mmCIF file of C-alpha atoms in Angstrom:
data_model
loop_
_atom_site.group_PDB
_atom_site.id
_atom_site.type_symbol
_atom_site.label_atom_id
_atom_site.label_comp_id
_atom_site.label_asym_id
_atom_site.label_seq_id
_atom_site.Cartn_x
_atom_site.Cartn_y
_atom_site.Cartn_z
ATOM 1 C CA UNK P 1 88.680 -39.739 -5.440
ATOM 2 C CA UNK P 2 89.954 -36.509 -4.183
ATOM 3 C CA UNK P 3 90.175 -32.814 -5.591
ATOM 4 C CA UNK P 4 91.818 -29.889 -4.322
ATOM 5 C CA UNK P 5 91.213 -26.294 -5.830
ATOM 6 C CA UNK P 6 91.606 -22.617 -4.455
ATOM 7 C CA UNK P 7 89.981 -21.590 -1.044
ATOM 8 C CA UNK P 8 87.777 -24.237 0.606
ATOM 9 C CA UNK P 9 87.377 -26.400 -2.706
ATOM 10 C CA UNK P 10 89.343 -29.315 -0.959
ATOM 11 C CA UNK P 11 87.924 -32.422 -0.081
ATOM 12 C CA UNK P 12 86.265 -35.641 -1.801
ATOM 13 C CA UNK P 13 84.882 -35.114 -5.361
ATOM 14 C CA UNK P 14 81.665 -35.901 -4.590
ATOM 15 C CA UNK P 15 81.771 -33.194 -1.704
ATOM 16 C CA UNK P 16 82.774 -30.273 -3.774
ATOM 17 C CA UNK P 17 80.069 -31.261 -6.627
ATOM 18 C CA UNK P 18 77.423 -31.509 -3.751
ATOM 19 C CA UNK P 19 78.588 -28.063 -1.916
ATOM 20 C CA UNK P 20 78.892 -26.288 -5.558
ATOM 21 C CA UNK P 21 75.281 -27.584 -6.089
ATOM 22 C CA UNK P 22 73.957 -26.481 -2.681
ATOM 23 C CA UNK P 23 75.389 -22.755 -3.106
ATOM 24 C CA UNK P 24 73.612 -22.679 -6.299
ATOM 25 C CA UNK P 25 70.207 -24.260 -4.767
ATOM 26 C CA UNK P 26 69.960 -21.219 -2.588
ATOM 27 C CA UNK P 27 67.091 -18.848 -3.346
ATOM 28 C CA UNK P 28 69.690 -16.001 -3.397
ATOM 29 C CA UNK P 29 72.212 -17.407 -6.248
ATOM 30 C CA UNK P 30 71.727 -16.530 -9.679
ATOM 31 C CA UNK P 31 71.045 -19.686 -10.626
ATOM 32 C CA UNK P 32 67.522 -19.485 -8.927
ATOM 33 C CA UNK P 33 66.584 -15.920 -9.825
ATOM 34 C CA UNK P 34 63.350 -15.232 -11.914
ATOM 35 C CA UNK P 35 62.157 -12.490 -13.638
ATOM 36 C CA UNK P 36 58.758 -11.333 -15.053
ATOM 37 C CA UNK P 37 58.640 -9.866 -18.493
ATOM 38 C CA UNK P 38 55.430 -8.517 -19.974
ATOM 39 C CA UNK P 39 54.685 -9.736 -23.734
ATOM 40 C CA UNK P 40 51.899 -7.442 -24.968
ATOM 41 C CA UNK P 41 48.857 -8.257 -22.428
ATOM 42 C CA UNK P 42 50.671 -11.390 -20.819
ATOM 43 C CA UNK P 43 53.234 -11.775 -18.501
ATOM 44 C CA UNK P 44 56.036 -14.489 -18.741
ATOM 45 C CA UNK P 45 58.467 -15.608 -16.126
ATOM 46 C CA UNK P 46 61.912 -16.225 -17.291
ATOM 47 C CA UNK P 47 65.293 -17.146 -15.912
ATOM 48 C CA UNK P 48 66.812 -13.703 -14.974
ATOM 49 C CA UNK P 49 70.501 -15.091 -16.000
ATOM 50 C CA UNK P 50 69.152 -17.561 -19.000
ATOM 51 C CA UNK P 51 70.592 -15.948 -22.236
ATOM 52 C CA UNK P 52 67.846 -17.281 -24.263
ATOM 53 C CA UNK P 53 64.275 -16.179 -23.118
ATOM 54 C CA UNK P 54 60.975 -14.201 -24.175
ATOM 55 C CA UNK P 55 62.674 -10.664 -24.797
ATOM 56 C CA UNK P 56 61.039 -7.469 -23.555
ATOM 57 C CA UNK P 57 59.269 -5.616 -25.921
ATOM 58 C CA UNK P 58 59.979 -1.855 -24.610
ATOM 59 C CA UNK P 59 63.250 -0.252 -23.613
ATOM 60 C CA UNK P 60 61.832 0.645 -20.144
ATOM 61 C CA UNK P 61 61.202 -3.460 -19.860
ATOM 62 C CA UNK P 62 65.028 -4.023 -21.024
ATOM 63 C CA UNK P 63 66.092 -1.634 -18.247
ATOM 64 C CA UNK P 64 64.028 -3.177 -15.373
ATOM 65 C CA UNK P 65 65.345 -6.603 -16.398
ATOM 66 C CA UNK P 66 69.019 -5.469 -16.159
ATOM 67 C CA UNK P 67 68.640 -3.630 -12.772
ATOM 68 C CA UNK P 68 67.214 -6.918 -11.507
ATOM 69 C CA UNK P 69 70.172 -8.410 -13.252
ATOM 70 C CA UNK P 70 72.579 -6.046 -11.494
ATOM 71 C CA UNK P 71 70.797 -6.447 -7.928
ATOM 72 C CA UNK P 72 71.545 -10.213 -7.975
ATOM 73 C CA UNK P 73 75.498 -9.646 -8.959
ATOM 74 C CA UNK P 74 75.833 -7.617 -5.913
ATOM 75 C CA UNK P 75 74.886 -10.081 -3.658
ATOM 76 C CA UNK P 76 77.991 -11.785 -2.415
ATOM 77 C CA UNK P 77 76.978 -15.083 -2.955
ATOM 78 C CA UNK P 78 77.133 -14.756 -6.687
ATOM 79 C CA UNK P 79 80.736 -13.449 -6.953
ATOM 80 C CA UNK P 80 83.115 -16.490 -7.051
ATOM 81 C CA UNK P 81 85.287 -16.443 -9.992
ATOM 82 C CA UNK P 82 83.354 -19.415 -11.672
ATOM 83 C CA UNK P 83 80.155 -17.896 -11.413
ATOM 84 C CA UNK P 84 81.697 -14.835 -13.060
ATOM 85 C CA UNK P 85 83.187 -17.052 -15.693
ATOM 86 C CA UNK P 86 79.931 -19.068 -16.209
ATOM 87 C CA UNK P 87 78.003 -15.966 -16.792
ATOM 88 C CA UNK P 88 80.464 -14.646 -19.143
ATOM 89 C CA UNK P 89 80.186 -17.663 -20.880
ATOM 90 C CA UNK P 90 76.782 -18.433 -21.227
ATOM 91 C CA UNK P 91 75.752 -14.902 -22.840
ATOM 92 C CA UNK P 92 72.983 -12.798 -22.033
ATOM 93 C CA UNK P 93 70.082 -11.628 -24.365
ATOM 94 C CA UNK P 94 71.347 -8.956 -26.594
ATOM 95 C CA UNK P 95 69.624 -6.138 -25.475
ATOM 96 C CA UNK P 96 71.748 -4.167 -27.592
ATOM 97 C CA UNK P 97 69.930 -5.060 -30.898
ATOM 98 C CA UNK P 98 66.561 -3.497 -29.402
ATOM 99 C CA UNK P 99 65.244 -1.088 -32.108
ATOM 100 C CA UNK P 100 67.181 -2.475 -34.790
ATOM 101 C CA UNK P 101 65.504 -4.034 -37.894
ATOM 102 C CA UNK P 102 65.957 -7.944 -37.292
ATOM 103 C CA UNK P 103 67.254 -7.866 -33.998
ATOM 104 C CA UNK P 104 68.245 -11.529 -32.986
ATOM 105 C CA UNK P 105 68.239 -11.301 -29.261
ATOM 106 C CA UNK P 106 69.566 -15.097 -29.072
ATOM 107 C CA UNK P 107 72.483 -13.844 -30.899
ATOM 108 C CA UNK P 108 73.794 -13.075 -27.500
ATOM 109 C CA UNK P 109 74.032 -16.399 -26.167
ATOM 110 C CA UNK P 110 76.250 -19.496 -26.143
ATOM 111 C CA UNK P 111 76.058 -21.826 -28.850
ATOM 112 C CA UNK P 112 77.115 -24.428 -26.211
ATOM 113 C CA UNK P 113 73.891 -23.526 -24.397
ATOM 114 C CA UNK P 114 71.072 -25.882 -26.339
ATOM 115 C CA UNK P 115 67.934 -26.022 -23.949
ATOM 116 C CA UNK P 116 65.149 -26.592 -26.385
ATOM 117 C CA UNK P 117 62.547 -23.646 -25.764
ATOM 118 C CA UNK P 118 59.560 -25.463 -25.955
ATOM 119 C CA UNK P 119 56.692 -24.337 -23.709
ATOM 120 C CA UNK P 120 58.620 -21.194 -23.071
ATOM 121 C CA UNK P 121 61.266 -22.860 -21.057
ATOM 122 C CA UNK P 122 64.855 -21.646 -20.888
ATOM 123 C CA UNK P 123 68.129 -22.912 -19.704
ATOM 124 C CA UNK P 124 68.735 -21.489 -16.224
ATOM 125 C CA UNK P 125 65.168 -21.605 -14.971
ATOM 126 C CA UNK P 126 64.296 -25.155 -16.412
ATOM 127 C CA UNK P 127 67.134 -26.539 -16.192
ATOM 128 C CA UNK P 128 70.244 -25.244 -14.188
ATOM 129 C CA UNK P 129 67.868 -24.556 -11.406
ATOM 130 C CA UNK P 130 66.425 -27.982 -11.339
ATOM 131 C CA UNK P 131 69.660 -30.066 -11.378
ATOM 132 C CA UNK P 132 70.826 -27.610 -8.546
ATOM 133 C CA UNK P 133 68.291 -28.505 -6.385
ATOM 134 C CA UNK P 134 68.523 -32.154 -7.272
ATOM 135 C CA UNK P 135 72.425 -32.915 -7.184
ATOM 136 C CA UNK P 136 72.513 -30.748 -3.792
ATOM 137 C CA UNK P 137 70.149 -33.638 -2.202
ATOM 138 C CA UNK P 138 72.365 -36.467 -2.710
ATOM 139 C CA UNK P 139 75.281 -38.061 -0.779
ATOM 140 C CA UNK P 140 78.724 -37.607 -1.870
ATOM 141 C CA UNK P 141 79.640 -41.242 -2.508
ATOM 142 C CA UNK P 142 76.279 -41.349 -4.710
ATOM 143 C CA UNK P 143 77.588 -38.732 -6.771
ATOM 144 C CA UNK P 144 81.292 -39.902 -7.329
ATOM 145 C CA UNK P 145 79.550 -43.337 -8.097
ATOM 146 C CA UNK P 146 77.871 -41.784 -11.419
ATOM 147 C CA UNK P 147 81.755 -40.806 -12.325
ATOM 148 C CA UNK P 148 83.291 -44.010 -11.627
ATOM 149 C CA UNK P 149 80.630 -46.959 -11.963
ATOM 150 C CA UNK P 150 78.784 -45.407 -14.798
ATOM 151 C CA UNK P 151 75.704 -45.817 -12.520
ATOM 152 C CA UNK P 152 73.239 -43.225 -13.873
ATOM 153 C CA UNK P 153 70.181 -41.199 -11.838
ATOM 154 C CA UNK P 154 68.700 -39.549 -14.099
ATOM 155 C CA UNK P 155 65.503 -37.425 -12.166
ATOM 156 C CA UNK P 156 63.845 -36.988 -15.745
ATOM 157 C CA UNK P 157 62.857 -40.870 -15.389
ATOM 158 C CA UNK P 158 62.706 -40.893 -19.218
ATOM 159 C CA UNK P 159 64.172 -43.057 -21.783
ATOM 160 C CA UNK P 160 64.529 -39.997 -24.252
ATOM 161 C CA UNK P 161 65.601 -37.917 -21.445
ATOM 162 C CA UNK P 162 66.807 -34.279 -22.348
ATOM 163 C CA UNK P 163 68.936 -33.864 -18.982
ATOM 164 C CA UNK P 164 72.118 -33.994 -21.232
ATOM 165 C CA UNK P 165 70.852 -30.679 -22.625
ATOM 166 C CA UNK P 166 72.104 -31.198 -26.142
ATOM 167 C CA UNK P 167 75.327 -32.079 -25.310
ATOM 168 C CA UNK P 168 74.493 -35.910 -26.198
ATOM 169 C CA UNK P 169 71.752 -37.190 -28.032
ATOM 170 C CA UNK P 170 68.439 -37.989 -25.894
ATOM 171 C CA UNK P 171 68.579 -40.618 -23.478
ATOM 172 C CA UNK P 172 69.393 -41.106 -19.442
ATOM 173 C CA UNK P 173 72.097 -38.820 -18.227
ATOM 174 C CA UNK P 174 72.705 -39.098 -13.883
ATOM 175 C CA UNK P 175 72.010 -35.365 -13.292
ATOM 176 C CA UNK P 176 75.216 -34.944 -11.387
ATOM 177 C CA UNK P 177 77.367 -35.837 -14.263
ATOM 178 C CA UNK P 178 74.840 -33.135 -16.256
ATOM 179 C CA UNK P 179 75.601 -30.633 -13.801
ATOM 180 C CA UNK P 180 79.117 -30.745 -14.228
ATOM 181 C CA UNK P 181 79.353 -30.885 -17.836
ATOM 182 C CA UNK P 182 76.875 -27.826 -18.327
ATOM 183 C CA UNK P 183 79.413 -25.820 -15.664
ATOM 184 C CA UNK P 184 81.906 -26.846 -18.372
ATOM 185 C CA UNK P 185 80.645 -23.795 -20.325
ATOM 186 C CA UNK P 186 82.366 -21.812 -18.257
ATOM 187 C CA UNK P 187 85.484 -22.847 -20.293
ATOM 188 C CA UNK P 188 84.291 -21.257 -23.602
ATOM 189 C CA UNK P 189 84.473 -17.478 -23.069
ATOM 190 C CA UNK P 190 82.174 -15.625 -25.268
ATOM 191 C CA UNK P 191 82.543 -12.949 -27.990
ATOM 192 C CA UNK P 192 79.485 -10.540 -28.502
ATOM 193 C CA UNK P 193 79.407 -8.798 -31.660
ATOM 194 C CA UNK P 194 77.041 -5.680 -32.316
ATOM 195 C CA UNK P 195 74.944 -7.454 -35.069
ATOM 196 C CA UNK P 196 74.141 -11.122 -35.576
ATOM 197 C CA UNK P 197 75.359 -14.098 -33.371
ATOM 198 C CA UNK P 198 78.163 -14.110 -30.634
ATOM 199 C CA UNK P 199 81.621 -15.790 -31.316
ATOM 200 C CA UNK P 200 81.240 -19.162 -29.523
ATOM 201 C CA UNK P 201 84.788 -21.115 -29.441
ATOM 202 C CA UNK P 202 84.369 -24.500 -30.608
ATOM 203 C CA UNK P 203 81.546 -23.740 -32.555
ATOM 204 C CA UNK P 204 81.226 -23.687 -36.588
ATOM 205 C CA UNK P 205 80.237 -21.722 -38.520
ATOM 206 C CA UNK P 206 80.498 -18.650 -36.230
ATOM 207 C CA UNK P 207 77.859 -16.651 -37.550
ATOM 208 C CA UNK P 208 75.051 -19.009 -37.496
ATOM 209 C CA UNK P 209 72.544 -19.296 -34.999
ATOM 210 C CA UNK P 210 72.427 -23.609 -35.433
ATOM 211 C CA UNK P 211 76.363 -24.339 -36.137
ATOM 212 C CA UNK P 212 76.728 -27.533 -38.016
ATOM 213 C CA UNK P 213 79.902 -28.616 -36.377
ATOM 214 C CA UNK P 214 81.692 -28.366 -32.530
ATOM 215 C CA UNK P 215 85.235 -29.362 -31.496
ATOM 216 C CA UNK P 216 87.190 -30.033 -28.580
ATOM 217 C CA UNK P 217 90.707 -30.315 -28.038
ATOM 218 C CA UNK P 218 92.482 -33.664 -26.934
ATOM 219 C CA UNK P 219 95.640 -33.517 -24.685
ATOM 220 C CA UNK P 220 97.744 -36.282 -23.345
ATOM 221 C CA UNK P 221 99.379 -34.015 -20.340
ATOM 222 C CA UNK P 222 97.612 -32.358 -17.348
ATOM 223 C CA UNK P 223 96.126 -29.329 -18.318
ATOM 224 C CA UNK P 224 95.164 -26.297 -16.121
ATOM 225 C CA UNK P 225 91.630 -25.026 -16.500
ATOM 226 C CA UNK P 226 93.450 -21.656 -17.238
ATOM 227 C CA UNK P 227 95.588 -23.135 -19.891
ATOM 228 C CA UNK P 228 92.653 -24.795 -21.444
ATOM 229 C CA UNK P 229 90.578 -21.772 -21.789
ATOM 230 C CA UNK P 230 93.287 -19.929 -23.648
ATOM 231 C CA UNK P 231 93.742 -22.633 -26.341
ATOM 232 C CA UNK P 232 89.749 -22.699 -26.420
ATOM 233 C CA UNK P 233 89.679 -18.979 -27.365
ATOM 234 C CA UNK P 234 93.245 -19.260 -29.451
ATOM 235 C CA UNK P 235 92.947 -18.782 -33.272
ATOM 236 C CA UNK P 236 95.520 -21.822 -33.560
ATOM 237 C CA UNK P 237 92.638 -24.308 -31.853
ATOM 238 C CA UNK P 238 89.649 -22.419 -34.454
ATOM 239 C CA UNK P 239 92.308 -22.992 -37.446
ATOM 240 C CA UNK P 240 93.395 -26.496 -36.719
ATOM 241 C CA UNK P 241 89.525 -27.606 -36.423
ATOM 242 C CA UNK P 242 87.881 -26.064 -38.608
ATOM 243 C CA UNK P 243 90.619 -24.928 -41.508
ATOM 244 C CA UNK P 244 91.831 -21.411 -42.496
ATOM 245 C CA UNK P 245 88.617 -18.478 -42.300
ATOM 246 C CA UNK P 246 90.674 -16.784 -44.953
ATOM 247 C CA UNK P 247 90.688 -19.841 -47.286
ATOM 248 C CA UNK P 248 94.945 -19.988 -47.462
ATOM 249 C CA UNK P 249 96.618 -22.882 -48.269
ATOM 250 C CA UNK P 250 96.986 -26.009 -45.665
ATOM 251 C CA UNK P 251 100.233 -24.602 -44.370
ATOM 252 C CA UNK P 252 98.260 -22.026 -41.808
ATOM 253 C CA UNK P 253 96.718 -25.212 -40.357
ATOM 254 C CA UNK P 254 99.686 -27.271 -40.316
ATOM 255 C CA UNK P 255 101.301 -24.320 -38.415
ATOM 256 C CA UNK P 256 98.484 -23.621 -36.040
ATOM 257 C CA UNK P 257 98.004 -28.008 -35.130
ATOM 258 C CA UNK P 258 102.162 -27.492 -34.612
ATOM 259 C CA UNK P 259 101.959 -24.626 -32.138
ATOM 260 C CA UNK P 260 99.285 -26.668 -30.165
ATOM 261 C CA UNK P 261 101.227 -30.180 -30.157
ATOM 262 C CA UNK P 262 103.756 -28.111 -28.007
ATOM 263 C CA UNK P 263 101.303 -26.623 -25.699
ATOM 264 C CA UNK P 264 100.452 -30.898 -25.212
ATOM 265 C CA UNK P 265 97.309 -30.866 -27.422
ATOM 266 C CA UNK P 266 97.848 -33.951 -29.715
ATOM 267 C CA UNK P 267 94.373 -33.689 -31.562
ATOM 268 C CA UNK P 268 90.813 -32.554 -31.819
ATOM 269 C CA UNK P 269 87.621 -34.254 -31.885
ATOM 270 C CA UNK P 270 85.068 -33.126 -34.175
ATOM 271 C CA UNK P 271 81.105 -33.465 -33.593
ATOM 272 C CA UNK P 272 78.258 -33.058 -35.991
ATOM 273 C CA UNK P 273 75.148 -31.249 -34.455
ATOM 274 C CA UNK P 274 71.690 -32.424 -35.512
ATOM 275 C CA UNK P 275 69.041 -30.163 -35.671
ATOM 276 C CA UNK P 276 65.586 -31.533 -34.649
ATOM 277 C CA UNK P 277 62.501 -30.311 -33.102
ATOM 278 C CA UNK P 278 60.146 -28.114 -34.643
ATOM 279 C CA UNK P 279 60.968 -24.398 -36.307
ATOM 280 C CA UNK P 280 59.128 -22.489 -33.295
ATOM 281 C CA UNK P 281 61.268 -24.600 -30.893
ATOM 282 C CA UNK P 282 64.278 -26.203 -32.218
ATOM 283 C CA UNK P 283 66.509 -28.294 -30.939
ATOM 284 C CA UNK P 284 70.115 -29.042 -31.212
ATOM 285 C CA UNK P 285 71.947 -32.312 -30.080
ATOM 286 C CA UNK P 286 76.026 -33.134 -30.324
ATOM 287 C CA UNK P 287 76.217 -36.753 -32.002
ATOM 288 C CA UNK P 288 79.103 -38.836 -31.676
ATOM 289 C CA UNK P 289 82.643 -37.438 -32.567
ATOM 290 C CA UNK P 290 85.535 -38.225 -34.706
ATOM 291 C CA UNK P 291 89.060 -37.858 -33.377
ATOM 292 C CA UNK P 292 91.730 -36.251 -35.909
ATOM 293 C CA UNK P 293 95.364 -36.559 -34.268
ATOM 294 C CA UNK P 294 97.718 -34.025 -35.085
#
């Protein structure tokens, strides 16, 4: 299995995945960066680039947090095109809601980021950083087997593993597969809003912290990542998957689907979302989907 991409991204699939993880296992990578947030008399460690964290309680603390983020992003190691897309798609704590009534700091995060926040954990510090360290230590052929031979090596070693981070129900998932799948979030460009929840492509309803439905396009022809991103952020995709938001007749949906067909999209898969866990640490799980052909 081989892969070709921009710059030096050429070689076996396993080598590309391992090298990508290795870059993000470095201490200077944004994936490994942490910060300390003061919460009353308690100091809390958070992932510097996690979109859902224990939010700072003062304007000064927010300023300190974002000064650290800017400093990390100034490092050339964190300036690849994929890093930029991932950071934009993940979102960020909604600092702009500070000082407003009923501020929703988690509203600035992608709905595809589903790390359970029990015990104060967060997505980048407690999932992405760990996966980078695990995957970078594997040989390329071992990584490839996870994709070609259905071999599963889950470092969690638990029957109800959360390595899949909500993209699948609890159960063993190979670390390399999870690493690649979670970086797929980079394709879902986020649209922050001044109030409430940011709009996440493929998640419905768009104004809920916990959506009830997610969707993906299915194609039968080769698609470039750029074209896929364009489809995902289009109104035609949203209308085809979730209906006309203005409640007009079905002609609007038919037209949207016809335009997607001309772009090589032959249908969509809809996934119901299960909300589990507790009220203090809710957990979202993407369940088995249903294919709807166009």
